[in-house]
Amino acid sequence: MYKIAVIPGDGIGTEVINSGVEVLKALSKVETNLPIEFTEFDWGSDYYRKHGIMMPEEGVEELKNFNSIYFGSAGDPEVPDHITLWGLRLKICQGLDQYANLRPVRLLPGIGSPLKDVDETDIDWAFIRENSEGEYSGIGGRSHKGYSHDTAMDITLFTKQGVERIQRFAFEIARSRPRKLLTLVTKSNAQRHGMVMWDEIFEEISEDYKDVTTDKMLVDAMTTRMVLDPKSIDTVVASNLHADILTDLAAALSGSMGIAPTANLDPDRRHPSMFEPIHGSAFDIMGKGIANPIGSYWSAVMMLENLGELKAAQKLMSAIEKLTSDNKFLPRDLGGQSSTKQVTKAMIDIISGKNH
Ligand code: IPM
Ligand code: MG
């Protein structure tokens, strides 16, 4: 029995995660031997309004009892973003030391890219985002608030151990992919300490991965390469903030933010990993029933892969590809007309072998 902690969170997070759970239940019905038990947690901004915290103090400990965490989003128009973020998602990622953030990006069949003349073979990337330190270390401070010398500091922290483990993870992913090509993204010309250390460690580690071809890009130049020469890219590793920005661009180039999945992984398997669509809570469309749930399905594929359920993962991914290539039940951000409910039903029909 797989024990999944479900944290729908805020905004459209609840809509897409509920849809994902329904789809996973349908999958578990048709797959032999895929028993899943879902336990839902009401953490997020409503919880914050009631209790003054986004999740209970012992919440991270509680999550250790699960095999995986299926997460929606955190963000609310009434609660400052740094509170929703640090009180829930980052608290979990840091608390469980989920140091590797994996973001696959593909142009799915039937989906159009804003780039001209690209097809499914041109955009097939794996982004690896450092997920535990860097620009998101949370270290810093604010003083003299209210005075003209108000001062604020965010410290970007890179540790040798942190950089080494994420780069090794990236080399492993690159090695597992057919092209075996890894691009290191930094800004080591301007950020002359930490990012230079990234370069040095990369150089060192590459000795252990002679079968992987490597190259290096500065982050600004990487944005142009993604737009102008997408097929030259395969696996990419970058710091927390750089990869955050690049993966929004990547999601848009592959059709929509609504599709993109992510896995917050503890590759050492001390703790459960967490799977979520990357789009966030999207206040502008919340409650309208039109959110695109595909990112949450794809995140569920990553969750199944992480659990070692490769056949079920493949089946779910094929169902997503059938949904997009059929082009009949697509949500609005992909140019369709379907509501979240209609997309959910279409997916369940595909999984259970019903024809339309
Ligand atoms: C992401 C998101 C988050 C991040 C936001 C919601 C805080 O943009 O997962 O990419 O910056 O990490
Ligand atoms: Mg982001």
mmCIF file of C-alpha atoms and ligand atoms in Angstrom:
data_model
loop_
_atom_site.group_PDB
_atom_site.id
_atom_site.type_symbol
_atom_site.label_atom_id
_atom_site.label_comp_id
_atom_site.label_asym_id
_atom_site.label_seq_id
_atom_site.Cartn_x
_atom_site.Cartn_y
_atom_site.Cartn_z
ATOM 1 C CA MET A 1 0.000 0.000 0.000
ATOM 2 C CA TYR A 2 1.429 3.351 -1.040
ATOM 3 C CA LYS A 3 0.694 6.067 1.468
ATOM 4 C CA ILE A 4 0.414 9.424 -0.253
ATOM 5 C CA ALA A 5 0.122 12.689 1.662
ATOM 6 C CA VAL A 6 -2.038 15.065 -0.349
ATOM 7 C CA ILE A 7 -1.571 18.794 0.263
ATOM 8 C CA PRO A 8 -3.791 20.662 -2.210
ATOM 9 C CA GLY A 9 -2.872 24.056 -0.652
ATOM 10 C CA ASP A 10 -4.233 27.243 -2.200
ATOM 11 C CA GLY A 11 -5.919 28.622 -5.284
ATOM 12 C CA ILE A 12 -6.080 26.313 -8.280
ATOM 13 C CA GLY A 13 -3.789 23.929 -6.362
ATOM 14 C CA THR A 14 -6.893 22.358 -4.839
ATOM 15 C CA GLU A 15 -8.631 22.071 -8.209
ATOM 16 C CA VAL A 16 -5.786 20.385 -10.035
ATOM 17 C CA ILE A 17 -4.742 18.115 -7.175
ATOM 18 C CA ASN A 18 -8.299 16.869 -6.659
ATOM 19 C CA SER A 19 -8.362 16.092 -10.352
ATOM 20 C CA GLY A 20 -5.001 14.318 -10.097
ATOM 21 C CA VAL A 21 -6.202 12.216 -7.166
ATOM 22 C CA GLU A 22 -9.308 11.155 -9.106
ATOM 23 C CA VAL A 23 -7.138 10.156 -12.045
ATOM 24 C CA LEU A 24 -4.744 8.219 -9.809
ATOM 25 C CA LYS A 25 -7.692 6.414 -8.229
ATOM 26 C CA ALA A 26 -8.913 5.419 -11.682
ATOM 27 C CA LEU A 27 -5.431 4.199 -12.553
ATOM 28 C CA SER A 28 -5.164 2.223 -9.347
ATOM 29 C CA LYS A 29 -8.456 0.502 -10.243
ATOM 30 C CA VAL A 30 -7.307 -0.718 -13.637
ATOM 31 C CA GLU A 31 -3.704 -1.549 -12.706
ATOM 32 C CA THR A 32 -3.176 -4.791 -10.905
ATOM 33 C CA ASN A 33 -1.361 -4.221 -7.679
ATOM 34 C CA LEU A 34 -1.312 -0.471 -7.369
ATOM 35 C CA PRO A 35 -2.989 0.102 -4.012
ATOM 36 C CA ILE A 36 -2.812 3.749 -2.964
ATOM 37 C CA GLU A 37 -4.073 5.340 0.205
ATOM 38 C CA PHE A 38 -4.517 9.107 0.116
ATOM 39 C CA THR A 39 -4.422 11.235 3.270
ATOM 40 C CA GLU A 40 -5.394 14.842 2.770
ATOM 41 C CA PHE A 41 -3.960 17.752 4.771
ATOM 42 C CA ASP A 42 -5.754 21.100 4.924
ATOM 43 C CA TRP A 43 -2.564 23.125 5.209
ATOM 44 C CA GLY A 44 -2.202 26.421 3.355
ATOM 45 C CA SER A 45 -3.573 29.950 3.535
ATOM 46 C CA ASP A 46 -7.005 29.061 4.965
ATOM 47 C CA TYR A 47 -5.212 27.153 7.687
ATOM 48 C CA TYR A 48 -3.039 30.254 8.200
ATOM 49 C CA ARG A 49 -6.107 32.460 8.625
ATOM 50 C CA LYS A 50 -7.335 30.139 11.372
ATOM 51 C CA HIS A 51 -4.084 29.254 13.123
ATOM 52 C CA GLY A 52 -1.537 31.927 12.171
ATOM 53 C CA ILE A 53 0.783 29.321 10.594
ATOM 54 C CA MET A 54 0.642 27.594 7.217
ATOM 55 C CA MET A 55 1.096 24.113 8.656
ATOM 56 C CA PRO A 56 1.398 22.690 12.170
ATOM 57 C CA GLU A 57 4.797 22.663 13.855
ATOM 58 C CA GLU A 58 4.983 18.867 13.788
ATOM 59 C CA GLY A 59 3.811 18.752 10.151
ATOM 60 C CA VAL A 60 7.172 17.959 8.594
ATOM 61 C CA GLU A 61 7.654 15.078 11.049
ATOM 62 C CA GLU A 62 4.212 13.759 10.175
ATOM 63 C CA LEU A 63 5.072 13.714 6.475
ATOM 64 C CA LYS A 64 7.938 11.328 7.141
ATOM 65 C CA ASN A 65 5.340 8.573 7.585
ATOM 66 C CA PHE A 66 4.336 8.727 3.922
ATOM 67 C CA ASN A 67 5.826 7.289 0.748
ATOM 68 C CA SER A 68 5.234 10.459 -1.280
ATOM 69 C CA ILE A 69 3.756 13.922 -1.044
ATOM 70 C CA TYR A 70 1.412 15.246 -3.718
ATOM 71 C CA PHE A 71 1.325 19.032 -3.507
ATOM 72 C CA GLY A 72 -0.849 21.689 -5.199
ATOM 73 C CA SER A 73 0.369 25.209 -4.533
ATOM 74 C CA ALA A 74 0.817 27.860 -1.884
ATOM 75 C CA GLY A 75 -0.169 31.480 -2.464
ATOM 76 C CA ASP A 76 -3.061 33.731 -1.584
ATOM 77 C CA PRO A 77 -3.988 37.319 -2.444
ATOM 78 C CA GLU A 78 -4.415 38.132 1.270
ATOM 79 C CA VAL A 79 -1.248 36.561 2.663
ATOM 80 C CA PRO A 80 2.238 37.855 1.775
ATOM 81 C CA ASP A 81 4.010 35.540 -0.671
ATOM 82 C CA HIS A 82 7.088 35.037 1.477
ATOM 83 C CA ILE A 83 4.871 33.726 4.294
ATOM 84 C CA THR A 84 2.964 31.253 2.145
ATOM 85 C CA LEU A 85 6.161 30.073 0.500
ATOM 86 C CA TRP A 86 8.379 29.732 3.562
ATOM 87 C CA GLY A 87 5.578 28.482 5.796
ATOM 88 C CA LEU A 88 4.711 25.491 3.652
ATOM 89 C CA ARG A 89 6.493 24.485 0.484
ATOM 90 C CA LEU A 90 9.993 25.544 1.396
ATOM 91 C CA LYS A 91 9.495 24.353 4.956
ATOM 92 C CA ILE A 92 8.768 20.899 3.600
ATOM 93 C CA CYS A 93 11.554 20.945 0.976
ATOM 94 C CA GLN A 94 14.163 22.090 3.474
ATOM 95 C CA GLY A 95 12.780 20.031 6.362
ATOM 96 C CA LEU A 96 12.941 16.831 4.322
ATOM 97 C CA ASP A 97 16.145 17.891 2.557
ATOM 98 C CA GLN A 98 14.595 17.413 -0.879
ATOM 99 C CA TYR A 99 17.650 18.876 -2.492
ATOM 100 C CA ALA A 100 17.070 17.956 -6.108
ATOM 101 C CA ASN A 101 14.337 19.572 -8.116
ATOM 102 C CA LEU A 102 13.756 17.781 -11.379
ATOM 103 C CA ARG A 103 11.748 19.465 -14.128
ATOM 104 C CA PRO A 104 11.216 17.595 -17.356
ATOM 105 C CA VAL A 105 10.134 19.726 -20.291
ATOM 106 C CA ARG A 106 8.676 18.280 -23.463
ATOM 107 C CA LEU A 107 6.541 19.514 -26.270
ATOM 108 C CA LEU A 108 3.701 17.023 -25.968
ATOM 109 C CA PRO A 109 1.961 15.705 -29.084
ATOM 110 C CA GLY A 110 -0.796 18.022 -30.277
ATOM 111 C CA ILE A 111 0.487 20.998 -28.282
ATOM 112 C CA GLY A 112 1.808 24.087 -30.054
ATOM 113 C CA SER A 113 4.920 25.989 -29.015
ATOM 114 C CA PRO A 114 5.251 29.756 -29.379
ATOM 115 C CA LEU A 115 8.502 28.962 -31.200
ATOM 116 C CA LYS A 116 8.287 28.575 -34.948
ATOM 117 C CA ASP A 117 9.078 25.282 -36.657
ATOM 118 C CA VAL A 118 9.750 23.138 -33.615
ATOM 119 C CA ASP A 119 8.477 19.641 -33.069
ATOM 120 C CA GLU A 120 8.451 17.085 -30.266
ATOM 121 C CA THR A 121 12.065 16.125 -30.867
ATOM 122 C CA ASP A 122 13.315 19.714 -30.546
ATOM 123 C CA ILE A 123 12.080 20.319 -27.010
ATOM 124 C CA ASP A 124 12.901 17.365 -24.784
ATOM 125 C CA TRP A 125 14.809 18.679 -21.809
ATOM 126 C CA ALA A 126 15.492 17.810 -18.193
ATOM 127 C CA PHE A 127 16.184 20.733 -15.884
ATOM 128 C CA ILE A 128 17.802 20.073 -12.541
ATOM 129 C CA ARG A 129 17.355 22.837 -10.017
ATOM 130 C CA GLU A 130 19.335 22.991 -6.790
ATOM 131 C CA ASN A 131 16.581 22.942 -4.202
ATOM 132 C CA SER A 132 18.070 23.450 -0.772
ATOM 133 C CA GLU A 133 20.374 26.454 -0.695
ATOM 134 C CA GLY A 134 21.723 29.105 -3.080
ATOM 135 C CA GLU A 135 19.547 32.169 -3.480
ATOM 136 C CA TYR A 136 16.757 30.437 -1.528
ATOM 137 C CA SER A 137 18.864 29.759 1.555
ATOM 138 C CA GLY A 138 16.581 31.963 3.606
ATOM 139 C CA ILE A 139 19.571 33.536 5.303
ATOM 140 C CA GLY A 140 19.631 37.293 5.548
ATOM 141 C CA GLY A 141 18.082 40.080 7.494
ATOM 142 C CA ARG A 142 16.435 43.430 7.618
ATOM 143 C CA SER A 143 17.266 46.301 9.880
ATOM 144 C CA HIS A 144 16.458 49.976 10.390
ATOM 145 C CA LYS A 145 12.988 49.515 8.958
ATOM 146 C CA GLY A 146 11.121 52.797 8.750
ATOM 147 C CA TYR A 147 14.296 54.862 8.423
ATOM 148 C CA SER A 148 15.927 56.143 5.282
ATOM 149 C CA HIS A 149 18.788 53.723 5.856
ATOM 150 C CA ASP A 150 16.406 50.735 5.819
ATOM 151 C CA THR A 151 18.675 47.815 4.972
ATOM 152 C CA ALA A 152 17.919 44.372 3.575
ATOM 153 C CA MET A 153 20.136 41.435 2.791
ATOM 154 C CA ASP A 154 19.511 38.030 1.220
ATOM 155 C CA ILE A 155 22.514 35.769 1.396
ATOM 156 C CA THR A 156 23.176 33.355 -1.426
ATOM 157 C CA LEU A 157 24.791 30.375 0.184
ATOM 158 C CA PHE A 158 26.645 27.669 -1.718
ATOM 159 C CA THR A 159 28.269 24.766 0.081
ATOM 160 C CA LYS A 160 30.683 22.361 -1.548
ATOM 161 C CA GLN A 161 28.531 19.481 -0.370
ATOM 162 C CA GLY A 162 25.337 21.096 -1.697
ATOM 163 C CA VAL A 163 26.814 21.875 -5.106
ATOM 164 C CA GLU A 164 28.472 18.515 -5.417
ATOM 165 C CA ARG A 165 25.373 16.490 -4.625
ATOM 166 C CA ILE A 166 23.151 18.364 -7.077
ATOM 167 C CA GLN A 167 25.738 18.165 -9.831
ATOM 168 C CA ARG A 168 26.234 14.447 -9.294
ATOM 169 C CA PHE A 169 22.490 13.992 -9.460
ATOM 170 C CA ALA A 170 22.433 15.964 -12.724
ATOM 171 C CA PHE A 171 25.227 13.836 -14.192
ATOM 172 C CA GLU A 172 23.249 10.702 -13.290
ATOM 173 C CA ILE A 173 20.143 12.055 -15.021
ATOM 174 C CA ALA A 174 22.171 13.098 -18.065
ATOM 175 C CA ARG A 175 23.737 9.642 -18.191
ATOM 176 C CA SER A 176 20.305 7.999 -18.123
ATOM 177 C CA ARG A 177 19.109 9.959 -21.151
ATOM 178 C CA PRO A 178 19.947 8.977 -24.734
ATOM 179 C CA ARG A 179 21.940 12.078 -25.620
ATOM 180 C CA LYS A 180 24.009 12.153 -22.434
ATOM 181 C CA LEU A 181 24.563 15.898 -22.675
ATOM 182 C CA LEU A 182 24.752 18.101 -19.606
ATOM 183 C CA THR A 183 24.843 21.895 -19.650
ATOM 184 C CA LEU A 184 26.008 23.744 -16.562
ATOM 185 C CA VAL A 185 24.337 27.130 -16.205
ATOM 186 C CA THR A 186 25.927 29.777 -13.969
ATOM 187 C CA LYS A 187 26.702 33.446 -13.876
ATOM 188 C CA SER A 188 30.303 32.928 -12.907
ATOM 189 C CA ASN A 189 31.495 36.039 -14.693
ATOM 190 C CA ALA A 190 29.563 38.367 -12.375
ATOM 191 C CA GLN A 191 29.022 36.165 -9.317
ATOM 192 C CA ARG A 192 32.673 35.561 -8.819
ATOM 193 C CA HIS A 193 32.716 33.399 -5.685
ATOM 194 C CA GLY A 194 29.927 30.836 -5.432
ATOM 195 C CA MET A 195 29.413 30.411 -9.140
ATOM 196 C CA VAL A 196 33.134 29.989 -9.730
ATOM 197 C CA MET A 197 32.961 27.184 -7.181
ATOM 198 C CA TRP A 198 30.129 25.657 -9.260
ATOM 199 C CA ASP A 199 32.446 25.700 -12.282
ATOM 200 C CA GLU A 200 35.324 24.118 -10.377
ATOM 201 C CA ILE A 201 33.222 21.356 -8.859
ATOM 202 C CA PHE A 202 31.667 20.634 -12.251
ATOM 203 C CA GLU A 203 35.112 20.251 -13.742
ATOM 204 C CA GLU A 204 36.101 17.826 -10.978
ATOM 205 C CA ILE A 205 32.971 15.701 -11.090
ATOM 206 C CA SER A 206 32.960 15.424 -14.865
ATOM 207 C CA GLU A 207 36.047 13.204 -14.472
ATOM 208 C CA ASP A 208 33.726 10.533 -13.034
ATOM 209 C CA TYR A 209 31.318 10.839 -15.955
ATOM 210 C CA LYS A 210 33.468 10.609 -19.050
ATOM 211 C CA ASP A 211 30.518 9.213 -21.002
ATOM 212 C CA VAL A 212 28.566 12.459 -20.488
ATOM 213 C CA THR A 213 29.266 15.360 -22.842
ATOM 214 C CA THR A 214 29.303 18.687 -21.041
ATOM 215 C CA ASP A 215 29.098 22.340 -21.859
ATOM 216 C CA LYS A 216 28.661 25.583 -19.942
ATOM 217 C CA MET A 217 26.452 28.615 -20.387
ATOM 218 C CA LEU A 218 25.937 31.873 -18.583
ATOM 219 C CA VAL A 219 22.339 32.163 -17.542
ATOM 220 C CA ASP A 220 21.518 35.187 -19.691
ATOM 221 C CA ALA A 221 22.918 33.535 -22.790
ATOM 222 C CA MET A 222 21.028 30.361 -21.893
ATOM 223 C CA THR A 223 17.687 32.156 -22.354
ATOM 224 C CA THR A 224 18.579 32.988 -25.943
ATOM 225 C CA ARG A 225 19.835 29.467 -26.609
ATOM 226 C CA MET A 226 16.540 28.030 -25.369
ATOM 227 C CA VAL A 227 14.639 30.232 -27.800
ATOM 228 C CA LEU A 228 16.977 30.164 -30.792
ATOM 229 C CA ASP A 229 18.492 26.693 -30.635
ATOM 230 C CA PRO A 230 16.236 24.512 -28.477
ATOM 231 C CA LYS A 231 17.360 21.231 -29.967
ATOM 232 C CA SER A 232 20.929 21.800 -28.818
ATOM 233 C CA ILE A 233 19.775 21.328 -25.204
ATOM 234 C CA ASP A 234 19.294 18.072 -23.281
ATOM 235 C CA THR A 235 19.984 18.082 -19.515
ATOM 236 C CA VAL A 236 20.620 21.314 -17.632
ATOM 237 C CA VAL A 237 21.803 21.943 -14.067
ATOM 238 C CA ALA A 238 21.575 25.335 -12.380
ATOM 239 C CA SER A 239 21.221 27.092 -9.064
ATOM 240 C CA ASN A 240 17.915 27.504 -7.287
ATOM 241 C CA LEU A 241 16.974 30.919 -8.656
ATOM 242 C CA HIS A 242 18.507 30.583 -12.098
ATOM 243 C CA ALA A 243 16.673 27.334 -12.709
ATOM 244 C CA ASP A 244 13.466 28.789 -11.292
ATOM 245 C CA ILE A 245 13.540 31.472 -13.963
ATOM 246 C CA LEU A 246 14.697 29.224 -16.801
ATOM 247 C CA THR A 247 11.990 26.665 -16.113
ATOM 248 C CA ASP A 248 9.204 29.235 -16.407
ATOM 249 C CA LEU A 249 10.598 30.094 -19.826
ATOM 250 C CA ALA A 250 10.896 26.385 -20.592
ATOM 251 C CA ALA A 251 7.272 25.782 -19.617
ATOM 252 C CA ALA A 252 6.068 28.599 -21.845
ATOM 253 C CA LEU A 253 8.153 27.341 -24.777
ATOM 254 C CA SER A 254 6.646 23.889 -24.371
ATOM 255 C CA GLY A 255 3.115 25.206 -24.659
ATOM 256 C CA SER A 256 1.904 26.375 -21.265
ATOM 257 C CA MET A 257 2.754 26.748 -17.592
ATOM 258 C CA GLY A 258 -0.246 24.510 -17.039
ATOM 259 C CA ILE A 259 1.564 21.404 -18.267
ATOM 260 C CA ALA A 260 4.841 21.602 -16.395
ATOM 261 C CA PRO A 261 5.507 19.125 -13.587
ATOM 262 C CA THR A 262 8.148 19.017 -10.926
ATOM 263 C CA ALA A 263 9.635 16.644 -8.386
ATOM 264 C CA ASN A 264 11.292 17.801 -5.181
ATOM 265 C CA LEU A 265 13.476 14.785 -4.591
ATOM 266 C CA ASP A 266 15.518 13.386 -1.808
ATOM 267 C CA PRO A 267 17.687 11.200 -4.070
ATOM 268 C CA ASP A 268 19.182 9.581 -0.967
ATOM 269 C CA ARG A 269 15.707 8.306 -0.039
ATOM 270 C CA ARG A 270 15.886 9.228 3.630
ATOM 271 C CA HIS A 271 12.534 10.984 3.324
ATOM 272 C CA PRO A 272 9.550 11.091 0.991
ATOM 273 C CA SER A 273 9.810 13.245 -2.111
ATOM 274 C CA MET A 274 7.209 15.812 -3.150
ATOM 275 C CA PHE A 275 5.511 16.165 -6.529
ATOM 276 C CA GLU A 276 3.698 19.261 -7.757
ATOM 277 C CA PRO A 277 2.722 21.184 -10.865
ATOM 278 C CA ILE A 278 4.940 24.267 -11.142
ATOM 279 C CA HIS A 279 2.246 26.769 -12.090
ATOM 280 C CA GLY A 280 1.366 28.019 -8.601
ATOM 281 C CA SER A 281 -2.007 29.121 -7.240
ATOM 282 C CA ALA A 282 -3.096 31.408 -10.133
ATOM 283 C CA PHE A 283 -5.533 33.659 -8.212
ATOM 284 C CA ASP A 284 -6.835 35.147 -11.441
ATOM 285 C CA ILE A 285 -8.546 31.911 -12.460
ATOM 286 C CA MET A 286 -9.116 30.210 -9.120
ATOM 287 C CA GLY A 287 -12.616 28.940 -8.415
ATOM 288 C CA LYS A 288 -13.595 29.153 -12.090
ATOM 289 C CA GLY A 289 -13.126 25.462 -12.765
ATOM 290 C CA ILE A 290 -10.932 26.092 -15.807
ATOM 291 C CA ALA A 291 -7.480 25.272 -14.403
ATOM 292 C CA ASN A 292 -5.305 22.983 -16.479
ATOM 293 C CA PRO A 293 -4.720 19.772 -14.491
ATOM 294 C CA ILE A 294 -2.145 18.279 -16.881
ATOM 295 C CA GLY A 295 0.807 19.509 -14.779
ATOM 296 C CA SER A 296 -0.621 17.624 -11.814
ATOM 297 C CA TYR A 297 -1.055 14.430 -13.902
ATOM 298 C CA TRP A 298 2.501 14.642 -15.159
ATOM 299 C CA SER A 299 3.687 15.233 -11.570
ATOM 300 C CA ALA A 300 1.815 12.058 -10.633
ATOM 301 C CA VAL A 301 3.753 10.237 -13.367
ATOM 302 C CA MET A 302 6.970 11.395 -11.698
ATOM 303 C CA MET A 303 5.638 10.238 -8.339
ATOM 304 C CA LEU A 304 4.885 6.763 -9.692
ATOM 305 C CA GLU A 305 8.348 6.583 -11.264
ATOM 306 C CA ASN A 306 9.880 7.530 -7.940
ATOM 307 C CA LEU A 307 7.893 4.769 -6.241
ATOM 308 C CA GLY A 308 9.284 2.310 -8.768
ATOM 309 C CA GLU A 309 5.886 1.841 -10.454
ATOM 310 C CA LEU A 310 7.295 2.244 -13.933
ATOM 311 C CA LYS A 311 4.509 0.463 -15.787
ATOM 312 C CA ALA A 312 1.780 2.532 -14.141
ATOM 313 C CA ALA A 313 3.822 5.683 -14.727
ATOM 314 C CA GLN A 314 4.129 4.820 -18.412
ATOM 315 C CA LYS A 315 0.418 4.155 -18.663
ATOM 316 C CA LEU A 316 -0.427 7.512 -17.117
ATOM 317 C CA MET A 317 2.051 9.342 -19.377
ATOM 318 C CA SER A 318 0.593 7.634 -22.448
ATOM 319 C CA ALA A 319 -2.877 8.707 -21.324
ATOM 320 C CA ILE A 320 -1.669 12.332 -21.065
ATOM 321 C CA GLU A 321 -0.178 12.070 -24.548
ATOM 322 C CA LYS A 322 -3.405 10.636 -25.908
ATOM 323 C CA LEU A 323 -5.375 13.446 -24.271
ATOM 324 C CA THR A 324 -3.161 16.112 -25.847
ATOM 325 C CA SER A 325 -2.869 14.497 -29.256
ATOM 326 C CA ASP A 326 -6.637 13.837 -29.481
ATOM 327 C CA ASN A 327 -7.057 17.576 -29.007
ATOM 328 C CA LYS A 328 -10.725 17.211 -28.048
ATOM 329 C CA PHE A 329 -10.653 17.865 -24.325
ATOM 330 C CA LEU A 330 -8.042 20.516 -23.763
ATOM 331 C CA PRO A 331 -8.248 23.301 -21.192
ATOM 332 C CA ARG A 332 -8.311 26.949 -22.251
ATOM 333 C CA ASP A 333 -4.640 27.731 -21.794
ATOM 334 C CA LEU A 334 -3.979 25.122 -24.487
ATOM 335 C CA GLY A 335 -6.536 26.599 -26.838
ATOM 336 C CA GLY A 336 -9.360 24.200 -25.898
ATOM 337 C CA GLN A 337 -12.738 24.755 -24.274
ATOM 338 C CA SER A 338 -12.812 22.083 -21.585
ATOM 339 C CA SER A 339 -13.257 22.645 -17.886
ATOM 340 C CA THR A 340 -11.041 20.945 -15.312
ATOM 341 C CA LYS A 341 -13.875 18.455 -14.710
ATOM 342 C CA GLN A 342 -14.203 17.625 -18.406
ATOM 343 C CA VAL A 343 -10.460 17.112 -18.751
ATOM 344 C CA THR A 344 -10.517 14.874 -15.675
ATOM 345 C CA LYS A 345 -13.329 12.776 -17.121
ATOM 346 C CA ALA A 346 -11.575 12.491 -20.479
ATOM 347 C CA MET A 347 -8.423 11.250 -18.717
ATOM 348 C CA ILE A 348 -10.332 8.715 -16.642
ATOM 349 C CA ASP A 349 -12.071 7.462 -19.789
ATOM 350 C CA ILE A 350 -8.727 7.022 -21.543
ATOM 351 C CA ILE A 351 -7.255 5.187 -18.571
ATOM 352 C CA SER A 352 -10.225 2.891 -18.214
ATOM 353 C CA GLY A 353 -10.300 2.204 -21.932
ATOM 354 C CA LYS A 354 -13.593 3.913 -22.769
ATOM 355 C CA ASN A 355 -13.870 5.455 -26.195
ATOM 356 C CA HIS A 356 -15.186 8.860 -26.933
HETATM 357 C C1 IPM B 1 8.414 27.320 -8.658
HETATM 358 C C2 IPM B 1 7.710 28.513 -8.130
HETATM 359 C C3 IPM B 1 8.069 28.772 -6.696
HETATM 360 C C4 IPM B 1 9.541 29.043 -6.570
HETATM 361 C C5 IPM B 1 7.238 29.910 -6.146
HETATM 362 C C6 IPM B 1 5.770 29.598 -6.157
HETATM 363 C C7 IPM B 1 7.689 30.340 -4.805
HETATM 364 O O1 IPM B 1 7.948 29.622 -8.913
HETATM 365 O O2 IPM B 1 8.231 26.227 -8.112
HETATM 366 O O3 IPM B 1 9.118 27.442 -9.638
HETATM 367 O O4 IPM B 1 10.035 30.120 -6.848
HETATM 368 O O5 IPM B 1 10.250 28.138 -6.190
HETATM 369 MG MG MG B 2 9.070 29.189 -10.644
#
